[in-house]
Coordinates of C-alpha atoms and ligand atoms in Angstrom, one line a residue:
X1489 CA -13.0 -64.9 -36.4
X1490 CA -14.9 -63.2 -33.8
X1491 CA -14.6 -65.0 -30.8
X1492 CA -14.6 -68.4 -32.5
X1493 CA -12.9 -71.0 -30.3
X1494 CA -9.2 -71.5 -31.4
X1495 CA -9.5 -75.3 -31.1
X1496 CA -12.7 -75.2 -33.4
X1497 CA -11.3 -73.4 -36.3
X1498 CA -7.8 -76.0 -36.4
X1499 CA -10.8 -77.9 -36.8
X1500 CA -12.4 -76.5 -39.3
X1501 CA -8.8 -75.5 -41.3
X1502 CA -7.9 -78.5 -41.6
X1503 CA -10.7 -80.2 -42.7
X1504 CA -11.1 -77.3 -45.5
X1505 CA -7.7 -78.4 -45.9
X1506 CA -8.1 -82.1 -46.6
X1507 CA -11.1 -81.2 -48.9
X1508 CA -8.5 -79.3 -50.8
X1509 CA -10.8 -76.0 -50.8
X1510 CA -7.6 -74.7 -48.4
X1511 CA -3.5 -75.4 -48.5
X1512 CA -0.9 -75.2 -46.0
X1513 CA 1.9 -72.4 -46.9
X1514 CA 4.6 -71.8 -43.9
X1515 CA 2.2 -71.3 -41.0
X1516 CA -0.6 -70.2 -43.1
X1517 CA -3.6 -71.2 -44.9
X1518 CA -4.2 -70.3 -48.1
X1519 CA -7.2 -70.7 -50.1
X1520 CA -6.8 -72.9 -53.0
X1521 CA -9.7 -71.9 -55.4
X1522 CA -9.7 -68.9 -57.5
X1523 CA -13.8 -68.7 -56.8
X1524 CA -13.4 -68.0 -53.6
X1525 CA -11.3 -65.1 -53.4
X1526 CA -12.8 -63.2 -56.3
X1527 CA -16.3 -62.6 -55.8
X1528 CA -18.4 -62.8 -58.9
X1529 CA -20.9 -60.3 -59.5
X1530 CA -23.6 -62.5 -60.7
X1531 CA -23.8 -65.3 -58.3
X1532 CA -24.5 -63.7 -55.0
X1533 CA -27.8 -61.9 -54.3
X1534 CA -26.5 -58.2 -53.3
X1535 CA -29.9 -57.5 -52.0
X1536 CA -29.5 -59.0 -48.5
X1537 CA -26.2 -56.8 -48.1
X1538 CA -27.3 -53.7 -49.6
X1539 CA -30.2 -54.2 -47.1
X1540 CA -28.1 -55.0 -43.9
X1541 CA -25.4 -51.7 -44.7
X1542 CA -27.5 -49.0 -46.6
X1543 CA -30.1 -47.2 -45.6
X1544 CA -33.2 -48.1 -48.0
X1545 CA -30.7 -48.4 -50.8
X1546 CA -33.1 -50.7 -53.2
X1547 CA -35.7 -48.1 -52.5
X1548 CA -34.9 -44.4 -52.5
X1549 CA -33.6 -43.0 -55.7
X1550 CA -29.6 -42.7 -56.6
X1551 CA -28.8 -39.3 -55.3
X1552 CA -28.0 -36.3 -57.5
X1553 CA -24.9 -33.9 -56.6
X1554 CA -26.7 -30.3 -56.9
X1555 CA -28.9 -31.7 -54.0
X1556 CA -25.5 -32.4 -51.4
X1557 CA -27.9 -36.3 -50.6
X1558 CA -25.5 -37.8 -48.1
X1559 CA -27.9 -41.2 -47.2
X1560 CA -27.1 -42.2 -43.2
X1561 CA -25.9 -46.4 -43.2
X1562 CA -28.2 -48.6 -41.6
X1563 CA -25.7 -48.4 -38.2
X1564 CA -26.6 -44.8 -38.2
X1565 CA -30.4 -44.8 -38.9
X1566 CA -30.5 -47.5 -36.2
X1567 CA -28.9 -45.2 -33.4
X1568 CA -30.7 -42.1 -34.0
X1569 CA -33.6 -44.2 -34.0
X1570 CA -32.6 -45.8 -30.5
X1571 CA -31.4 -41.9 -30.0
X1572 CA -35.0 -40.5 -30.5
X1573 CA -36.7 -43.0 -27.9
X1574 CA -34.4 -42.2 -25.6
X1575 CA -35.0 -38.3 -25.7
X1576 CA -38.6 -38.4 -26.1
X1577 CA -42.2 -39.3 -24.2
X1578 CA -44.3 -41.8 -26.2
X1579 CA -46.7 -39.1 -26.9
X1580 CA -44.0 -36.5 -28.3
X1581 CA -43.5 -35.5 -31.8
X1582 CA -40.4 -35.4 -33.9
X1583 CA -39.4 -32.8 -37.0
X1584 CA -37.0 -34.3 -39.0
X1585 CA -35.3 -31.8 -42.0
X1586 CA -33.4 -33.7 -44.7
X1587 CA -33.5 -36.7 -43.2
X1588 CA -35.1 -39.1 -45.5
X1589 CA -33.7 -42.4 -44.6
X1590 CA -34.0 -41.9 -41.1
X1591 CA -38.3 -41.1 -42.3
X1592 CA -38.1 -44.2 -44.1
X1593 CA -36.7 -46.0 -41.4
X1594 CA -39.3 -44.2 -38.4
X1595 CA -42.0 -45.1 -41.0
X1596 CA -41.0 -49.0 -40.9
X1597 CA -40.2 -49.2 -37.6
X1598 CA -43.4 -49.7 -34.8
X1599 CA -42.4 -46.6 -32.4
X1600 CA -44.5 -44.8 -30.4
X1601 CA -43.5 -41.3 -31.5
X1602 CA -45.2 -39.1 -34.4
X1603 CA -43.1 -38.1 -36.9
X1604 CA -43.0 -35.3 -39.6
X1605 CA -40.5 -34.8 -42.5
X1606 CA -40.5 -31.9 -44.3
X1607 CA -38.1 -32.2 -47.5
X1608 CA -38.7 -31.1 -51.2
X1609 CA -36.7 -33.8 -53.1
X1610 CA -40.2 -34.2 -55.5
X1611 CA -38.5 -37.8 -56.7
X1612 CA -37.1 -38.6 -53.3
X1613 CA -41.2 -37.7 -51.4
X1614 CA -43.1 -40.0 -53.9
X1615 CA -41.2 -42.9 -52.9
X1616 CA -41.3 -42.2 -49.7
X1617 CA -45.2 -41.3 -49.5
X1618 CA -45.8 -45.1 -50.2
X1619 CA -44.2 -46.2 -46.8
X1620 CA -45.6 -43.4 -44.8
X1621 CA -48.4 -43.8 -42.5
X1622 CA -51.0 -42.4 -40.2
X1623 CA -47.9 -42.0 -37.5
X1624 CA -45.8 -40.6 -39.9
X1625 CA -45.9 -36.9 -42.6
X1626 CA -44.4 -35.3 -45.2
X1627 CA -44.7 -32.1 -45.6
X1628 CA -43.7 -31.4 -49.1
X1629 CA -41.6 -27.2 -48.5
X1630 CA -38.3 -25.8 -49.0
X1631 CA -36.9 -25.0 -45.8
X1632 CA -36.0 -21.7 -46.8
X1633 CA -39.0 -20.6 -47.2
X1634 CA -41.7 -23.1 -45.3
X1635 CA -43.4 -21.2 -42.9
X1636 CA -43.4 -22.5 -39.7
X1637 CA -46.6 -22.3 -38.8
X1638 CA -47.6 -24.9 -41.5
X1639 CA -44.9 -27.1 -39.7
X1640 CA -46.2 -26.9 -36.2
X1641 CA -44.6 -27.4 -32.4
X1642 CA -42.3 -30.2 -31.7
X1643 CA -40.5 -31.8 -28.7
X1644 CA -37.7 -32.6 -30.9
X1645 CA -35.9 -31.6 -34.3
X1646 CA -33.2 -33.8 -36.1
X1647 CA -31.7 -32.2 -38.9
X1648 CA -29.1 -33.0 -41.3
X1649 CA -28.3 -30.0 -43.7
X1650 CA -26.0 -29.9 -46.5
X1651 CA -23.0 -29.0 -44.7
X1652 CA -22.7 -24.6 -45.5
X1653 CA -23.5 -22.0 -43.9
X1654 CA -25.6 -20.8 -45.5
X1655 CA -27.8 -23.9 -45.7
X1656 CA -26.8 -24.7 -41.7
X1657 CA -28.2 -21.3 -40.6
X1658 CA -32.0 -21.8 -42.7
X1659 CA -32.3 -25.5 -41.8
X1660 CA -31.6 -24.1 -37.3
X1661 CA -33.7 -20.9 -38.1
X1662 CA -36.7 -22.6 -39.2
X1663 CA -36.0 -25.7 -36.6
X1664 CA -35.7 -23.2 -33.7
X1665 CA -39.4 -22.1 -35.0
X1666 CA -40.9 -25.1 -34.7
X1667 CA -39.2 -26.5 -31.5
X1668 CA -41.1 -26.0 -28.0
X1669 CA -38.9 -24.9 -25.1
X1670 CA -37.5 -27.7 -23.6
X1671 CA -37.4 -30.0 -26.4
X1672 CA -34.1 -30.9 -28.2
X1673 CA -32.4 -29.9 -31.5
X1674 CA -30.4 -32.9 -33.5
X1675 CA -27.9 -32.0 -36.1
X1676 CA -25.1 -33.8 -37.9
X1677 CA -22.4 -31.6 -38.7
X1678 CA -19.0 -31.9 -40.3
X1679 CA -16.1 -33.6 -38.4
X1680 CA -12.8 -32.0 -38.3
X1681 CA -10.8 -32.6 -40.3
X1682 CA -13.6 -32.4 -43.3
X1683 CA -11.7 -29.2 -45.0
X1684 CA -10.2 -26.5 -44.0
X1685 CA -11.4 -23.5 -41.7
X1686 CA -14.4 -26.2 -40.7
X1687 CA -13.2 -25.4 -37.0
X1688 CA -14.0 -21.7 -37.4
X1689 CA -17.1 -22.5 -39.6
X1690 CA -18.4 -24.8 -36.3
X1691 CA -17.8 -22.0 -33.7
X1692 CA -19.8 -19.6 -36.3
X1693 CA -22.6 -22.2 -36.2
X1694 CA -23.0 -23.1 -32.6
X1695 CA -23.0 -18.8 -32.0
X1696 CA -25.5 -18.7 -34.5
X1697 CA -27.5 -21.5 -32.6
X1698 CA -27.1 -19.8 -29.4
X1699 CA -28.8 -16.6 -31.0
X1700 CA -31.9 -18.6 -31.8
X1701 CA -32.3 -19.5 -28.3
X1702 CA -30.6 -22.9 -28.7
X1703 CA -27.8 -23.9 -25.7
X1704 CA -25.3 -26.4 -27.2
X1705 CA -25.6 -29.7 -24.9
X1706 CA -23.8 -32.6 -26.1
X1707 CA -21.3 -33.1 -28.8
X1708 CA -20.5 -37.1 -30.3
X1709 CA -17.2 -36.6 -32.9
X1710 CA -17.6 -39.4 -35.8
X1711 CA -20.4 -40.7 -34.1
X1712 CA -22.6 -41.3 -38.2
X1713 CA -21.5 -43.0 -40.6
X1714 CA -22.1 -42.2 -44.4
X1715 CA -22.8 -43.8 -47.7
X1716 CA -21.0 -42.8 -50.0
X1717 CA -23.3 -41.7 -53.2
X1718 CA -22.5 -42.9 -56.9
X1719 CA -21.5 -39.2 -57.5
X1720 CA -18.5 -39.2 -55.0
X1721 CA -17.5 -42.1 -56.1
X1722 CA -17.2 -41.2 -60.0
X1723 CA -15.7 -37.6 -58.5
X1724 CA -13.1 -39.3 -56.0
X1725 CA -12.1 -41.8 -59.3
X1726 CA -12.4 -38.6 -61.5
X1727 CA -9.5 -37.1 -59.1
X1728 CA -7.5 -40.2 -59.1
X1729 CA -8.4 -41.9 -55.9
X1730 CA -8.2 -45.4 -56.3
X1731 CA -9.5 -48.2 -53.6
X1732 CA -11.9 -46.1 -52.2
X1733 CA -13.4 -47.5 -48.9
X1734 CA -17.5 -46.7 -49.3
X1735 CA -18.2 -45.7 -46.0
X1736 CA -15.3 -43.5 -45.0
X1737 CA -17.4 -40.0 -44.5
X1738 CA -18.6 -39.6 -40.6
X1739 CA -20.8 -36.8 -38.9
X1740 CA -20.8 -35.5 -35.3
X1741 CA -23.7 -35.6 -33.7
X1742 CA -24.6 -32.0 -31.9
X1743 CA -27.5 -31.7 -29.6
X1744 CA -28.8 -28.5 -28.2
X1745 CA -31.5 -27.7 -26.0
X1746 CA -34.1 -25.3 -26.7
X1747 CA -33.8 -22.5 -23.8
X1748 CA -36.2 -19.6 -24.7
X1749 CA -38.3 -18.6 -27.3
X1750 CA -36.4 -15.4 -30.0
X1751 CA -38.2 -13.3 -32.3
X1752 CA -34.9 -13.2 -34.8
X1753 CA -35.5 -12.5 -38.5
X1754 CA -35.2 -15.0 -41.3
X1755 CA -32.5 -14.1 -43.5
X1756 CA -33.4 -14.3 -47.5
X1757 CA -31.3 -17.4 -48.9
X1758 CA -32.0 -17.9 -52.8
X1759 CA -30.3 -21.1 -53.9
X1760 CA -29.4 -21.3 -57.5
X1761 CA -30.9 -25.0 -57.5
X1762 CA -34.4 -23.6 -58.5
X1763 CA -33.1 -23.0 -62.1
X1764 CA -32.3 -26.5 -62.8
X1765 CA -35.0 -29.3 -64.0
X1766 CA -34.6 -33.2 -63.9
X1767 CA -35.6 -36.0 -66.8
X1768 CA -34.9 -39.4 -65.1
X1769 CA -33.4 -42.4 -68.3
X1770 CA -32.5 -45.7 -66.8
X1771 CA -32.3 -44.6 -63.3
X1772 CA -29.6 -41.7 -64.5
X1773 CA -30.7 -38.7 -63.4
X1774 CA -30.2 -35.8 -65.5
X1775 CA -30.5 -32.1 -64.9
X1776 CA -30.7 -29.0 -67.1
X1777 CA -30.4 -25.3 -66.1
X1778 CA -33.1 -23.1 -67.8
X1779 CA -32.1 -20.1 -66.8
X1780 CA -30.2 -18.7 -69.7
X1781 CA -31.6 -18.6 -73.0
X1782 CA -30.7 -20.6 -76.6
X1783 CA -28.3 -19.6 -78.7
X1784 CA -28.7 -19.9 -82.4
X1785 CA -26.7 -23.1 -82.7
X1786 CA -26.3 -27.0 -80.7
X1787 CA -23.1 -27.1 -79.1
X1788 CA -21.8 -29.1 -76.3
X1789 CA -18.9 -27.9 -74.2
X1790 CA -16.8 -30.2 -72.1
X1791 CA -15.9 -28.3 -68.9
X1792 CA -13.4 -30.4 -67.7
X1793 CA -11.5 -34.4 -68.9
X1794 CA -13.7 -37.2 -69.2
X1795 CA -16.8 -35.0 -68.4
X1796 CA -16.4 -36.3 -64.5
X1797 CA -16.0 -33.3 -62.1
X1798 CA -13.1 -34.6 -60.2
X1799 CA -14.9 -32.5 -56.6
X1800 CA -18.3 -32.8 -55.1
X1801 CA -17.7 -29.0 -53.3
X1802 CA -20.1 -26.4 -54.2
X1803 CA -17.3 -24.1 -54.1
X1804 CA -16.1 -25.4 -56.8
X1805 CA -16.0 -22.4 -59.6
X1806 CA -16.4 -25.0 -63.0
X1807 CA -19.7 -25.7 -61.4
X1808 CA -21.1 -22.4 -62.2
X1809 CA -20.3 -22.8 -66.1
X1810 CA -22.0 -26.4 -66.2
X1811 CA -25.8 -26.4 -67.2
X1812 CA -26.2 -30.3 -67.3
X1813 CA -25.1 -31.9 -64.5
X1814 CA -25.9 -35.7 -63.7
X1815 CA -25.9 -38.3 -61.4
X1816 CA -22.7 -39.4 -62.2
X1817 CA -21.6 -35.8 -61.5
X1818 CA -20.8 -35.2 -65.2
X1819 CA -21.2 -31.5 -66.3
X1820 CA -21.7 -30.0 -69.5
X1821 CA -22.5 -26.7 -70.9
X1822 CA -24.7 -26.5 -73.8
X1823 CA -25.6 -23.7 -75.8
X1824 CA -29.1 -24.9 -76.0
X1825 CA -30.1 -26.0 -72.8
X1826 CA -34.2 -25.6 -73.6
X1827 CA -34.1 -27.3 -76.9
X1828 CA -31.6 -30.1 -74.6
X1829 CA -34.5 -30.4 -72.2
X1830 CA -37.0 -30.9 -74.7
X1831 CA -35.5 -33.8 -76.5
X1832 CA -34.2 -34.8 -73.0
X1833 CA -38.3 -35.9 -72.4
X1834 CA -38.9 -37.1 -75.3
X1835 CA -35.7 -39.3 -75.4
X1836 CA -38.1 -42.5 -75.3
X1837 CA -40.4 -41.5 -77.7
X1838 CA -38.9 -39.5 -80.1
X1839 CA -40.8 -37.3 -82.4
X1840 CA -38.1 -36.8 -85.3
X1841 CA -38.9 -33.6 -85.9
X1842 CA -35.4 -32.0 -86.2
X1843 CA -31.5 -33.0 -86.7
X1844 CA -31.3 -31.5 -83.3
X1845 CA -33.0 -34.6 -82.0
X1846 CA -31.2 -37.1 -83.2
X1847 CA -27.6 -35.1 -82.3
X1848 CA -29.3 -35.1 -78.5
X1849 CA -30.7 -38.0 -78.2
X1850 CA -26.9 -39.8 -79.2
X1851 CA -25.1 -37.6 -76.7
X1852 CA -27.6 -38.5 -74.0
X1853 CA -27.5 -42.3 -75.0
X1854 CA -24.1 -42.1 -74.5
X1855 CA -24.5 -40.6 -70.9
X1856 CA -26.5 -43.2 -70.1
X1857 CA -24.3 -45.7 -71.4
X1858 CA -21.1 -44.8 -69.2
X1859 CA -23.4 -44.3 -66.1
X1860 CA -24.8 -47.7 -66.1
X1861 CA -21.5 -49.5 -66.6
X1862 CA -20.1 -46.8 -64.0
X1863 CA -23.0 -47.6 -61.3
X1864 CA -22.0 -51.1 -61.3
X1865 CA -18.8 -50.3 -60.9
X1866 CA -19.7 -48.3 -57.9
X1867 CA -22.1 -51.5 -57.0
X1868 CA -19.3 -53.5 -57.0
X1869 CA -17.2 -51.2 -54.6
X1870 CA -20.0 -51.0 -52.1
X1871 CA -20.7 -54.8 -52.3
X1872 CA -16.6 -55.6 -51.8
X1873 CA -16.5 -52.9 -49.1
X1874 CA -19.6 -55.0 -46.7
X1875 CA -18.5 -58.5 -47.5
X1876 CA -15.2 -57.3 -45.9
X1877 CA -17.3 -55.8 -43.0
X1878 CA -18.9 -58.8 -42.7
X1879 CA -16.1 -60.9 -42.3
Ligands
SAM2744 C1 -27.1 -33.9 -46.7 S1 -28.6 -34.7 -47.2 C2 -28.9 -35.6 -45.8 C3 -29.6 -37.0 -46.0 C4 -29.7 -37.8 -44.7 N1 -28.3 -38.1 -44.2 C5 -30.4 -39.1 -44.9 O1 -29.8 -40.1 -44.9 O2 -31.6 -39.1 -45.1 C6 -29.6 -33.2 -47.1 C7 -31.1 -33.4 -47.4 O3 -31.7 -32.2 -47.3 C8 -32.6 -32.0 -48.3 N2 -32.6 -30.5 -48.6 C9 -31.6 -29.7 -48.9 N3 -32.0 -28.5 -49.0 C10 -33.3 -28.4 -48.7 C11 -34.3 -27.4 -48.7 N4 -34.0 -26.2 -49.0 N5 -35.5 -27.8 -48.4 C12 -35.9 -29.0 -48.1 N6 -35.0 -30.0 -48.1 C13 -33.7 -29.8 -48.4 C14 -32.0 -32.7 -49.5 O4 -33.0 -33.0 -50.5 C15 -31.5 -34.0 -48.8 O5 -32.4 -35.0 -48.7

C-alpha cells in the first residue's frame, strides 16, 4: 500500500467491510463484488493511463514490424530527458537518430537545449511536425545515406538503432560525423541476455565505436524500459506465449565520449525496406513489396498458421518470402503484389473495374477485421499491465 499507515488501512478494511464491498476469509480480505476485480473495458477512460505509461501512445502511429519501432515508456523518455540536461550547456545542441518519442517529448517539454531529429518514418514525421517548434527539427533522411553536412555539429548524439549490426554501425558512423570533440554519444543497446552471441555482437560494436574516434564511458545494464508494439504482442501470442507482461524489453544505456576527429569511410548498407510501400485502413498499416513483378494470376499464399509470424527477428528466413506484411505482423505472399497495391488505395473508394477488386478488397476487409479486434486485445493487455503498476 505504499507506505500507508498500518492503523489507517484496518481502518479503511473494515469499513469496506461493513459496506459489504469487502469480506473477511481466514486472515484475509477479499473483495466481494465481481466489478471490482474484472475491469471493464468500457467504463474507465484508458486515456489518462496510456498517457502516464507510454510514450505519446494516443499520438504517434501504431508501429509496423519491417521498421524494428521499439517506442521508449514515459519512465524512460523522462530520464534521458533529465539525462540530456545533465550532459549539456543551455546553449548546446542535441542529434537524436530514431528517437521519436523522446522528439516528441523534447518538443513538449520547456528545455533550454536545441534539438534535431533526423528520422524517415514519412507517417511517423507528419505527426510529429505538428508538435515541433522553433527549438526543435526534423530533418526528414535515411541515415544511411544523409550526409552529414546537411546534419551539422552537435555537443551530443542519442541514438537508438534497430538493434543489428549492420544498422548499429550506420546509425555510430554518421553520429560520429556530426558530434564535436568533446561532446557525448547516447545509445541504447541490447541487454544480455536479448539472444544469443549478443555478448560478442557488443564487443564488435564498442571496437567499431572506438575506430570512429568514440572512447566507451559509461555503461547502465536495463537502465530503459520498452513498450511493447501491437506486433510483438500478436508474434509472442502467435508463438504461444500467453500472460505477456507489456513492458518486459529493457535497453542499456552506453555513453561514449567523442575523443578525436577520423576520416573512416562509410560502408554501403542497402536495406531491403526501400522495396516495400504502405496504404494505412483503420489505423492497420499495410505494406506491399513492389519489387517483383505480376504473375498472370491472383493468388494468396499463407506463409505460415494463422497468417501471424510467430518472431519479430529479421533473421527470420519466412520473412524473405512474405510481400505483405502488416501491423499485426501478418505476412502474405501474393502473386500479384502491384495489382494488390492498387486495389489496396482504392479500398475506400472502389472503382469496380475488375473481379480482382472485389477478391482484394474481401481479403483485405478481413485483415482489418482481425487487427482491430486483435489491437484491443493488445489494448487490454497494456491497460491490465499499468493498473497493476499503479497499484
Ligand atoms: C528501434 S526504433 C527506436 C524508437 C525509440 N525507442 C523511440 O521510442 O522513439 C528505431 C527508429 O529508427 C528509425 N530508423 C530505422 N532505420 C532508419 C534509417 N535508416 N534512417 C532513419 N531512421 C531510421 C525507425 O523509423 C525508428 O523510429
Amino acid at each position: 500500500m505504499q507506505g500507508l499507515d498500518p492503523v489507517e488501512l484496518l481502518i479503511l478494511l473494515n469499513t469496506l467491510t461493513e459496506n459489504n464491498k469487502l469480506k473477511k476469509d481466514d486472515d484475509y480480505w477479499v473483495i466481494n463484488e465481481e466489478r471490482i476485480l474484472t475491469l471493464d473495458m468500457n467504463e474507465p477512460d484508458l486515456n489518462p493511463y496510456f498517457k502516464k505509461y507510454m510514450g505519446h501512445f494516443d499520438f504517434l502511429k501504431s508501429p509496423h514490424p519491417l521498421d524494428f519501432e521499439w517506442r521508449n515508456t514515459n519512465k524512460s523518455l523522462n530520464y534521458l530527458t533529465e539525462l540530456i540536461s545533465q550532459l549539456n550547456r543551455p546553449e548546446d545542441s542535441v542529434l537524436l537518430m530514431g528517437m521519436p518519442t523522446l522528439f516528441a517529448n523534447l518538443s513538449l517539454k520547456d528545455i533550454p537545449q536545441k534539438v534535431m531529429l533526423v528520422e524517415r518514418n514519412g507517417p511517423i514525421i507528419d505527426t510529429l511536425s505538428k508538435i515541433a517548434n522553433d527549438r526543435t527539427k526534423i530533418i526528414k533522411a535515411d541515415i544511411f545515406t544523409a550526409k552529414s553536412t546537411d546534419i551539422g555539429k552537435h555537443n551530443c548524439v542519442i541514438m537508438d538503432p534497430p538493434w543489428y549490426t549492420l544498422h548499429l554501425f550506420q546509425f555510430v558512423w554518421l553520429a560520429a560525423k556530426c558530434l564535436k570533440v568533446g561532446g557525448t554519444m547516447v545509445i541504447s543497446i541490447p541487454p544480455m541476455n536479448t539472444r544469443p552471441n549478443i555478448d560478442r555482437e557488443r564487443v564488435e560494436w564498442f571496437d567499431f565505436c572506438q575506430k570512429q574516434g568514440l572512447c566507451l564511458e559509461s555503461l547502465q545494464p536495463s537502465k530503459l524500459q520498452y513498450a511493447m508494439p501491437f506486433f510483438e504482442f500478436n508474434a509472442l501470442r502467435s508463438a504461444g506465449v500467453k500472460n505477456i507482461l507489456p513492458f518486459w524489453r529493457t535497453g542499456d544505456v552506453v555513453t561514449f565520449k567523442k575523443m578525436r576527429e577520423t576520416d573512416t569511410q562509410r560502408e554501403l548498407f542497402i536495406e531491403e525496406t526501400s522495396e516495400w510501400h504502405e496504404q494505412i485502413i483503420d489505423n492497420v498499416r499495410i505494406r506491399v513489396n513492389l519489387s517483383t513483378t505480376d504473375a498472370p494470376e491472383f493468388e494468396v499464399d499463407n506463409l505460415v498458421p494463422l497468417d501471424i509470424l510467430p518472431s519479430v527477428s529479421s533473421r527470420d528466413p519466412i520473412r524473405k518470402q512474405a510481400n505483405i506484411f502488416t501491423s499485426g505482423n501478418r505476412i502474405f505472399k501474393v502473386s500479384r503484389p502491384h495489382e494488390f497495391f492498387k486495389y489496396l488505395k482504392t479500398y475506400s473508394r472502389p472503382t469496380r473495374e475488375s473481379e480482382n477488386e472485389e477478391i482484394i478488397h474481401n481479403f483485405i476487409k478481413e485483415i482489418v477485421n482481425f487487427e482491430k479486434q486483435e489491437f484491443n486485445d493488445y489494448l487490454n493487455c497494456i491497460y491490465y499491465e499499468m493498473e497493476r503498476q499503479s497499484l
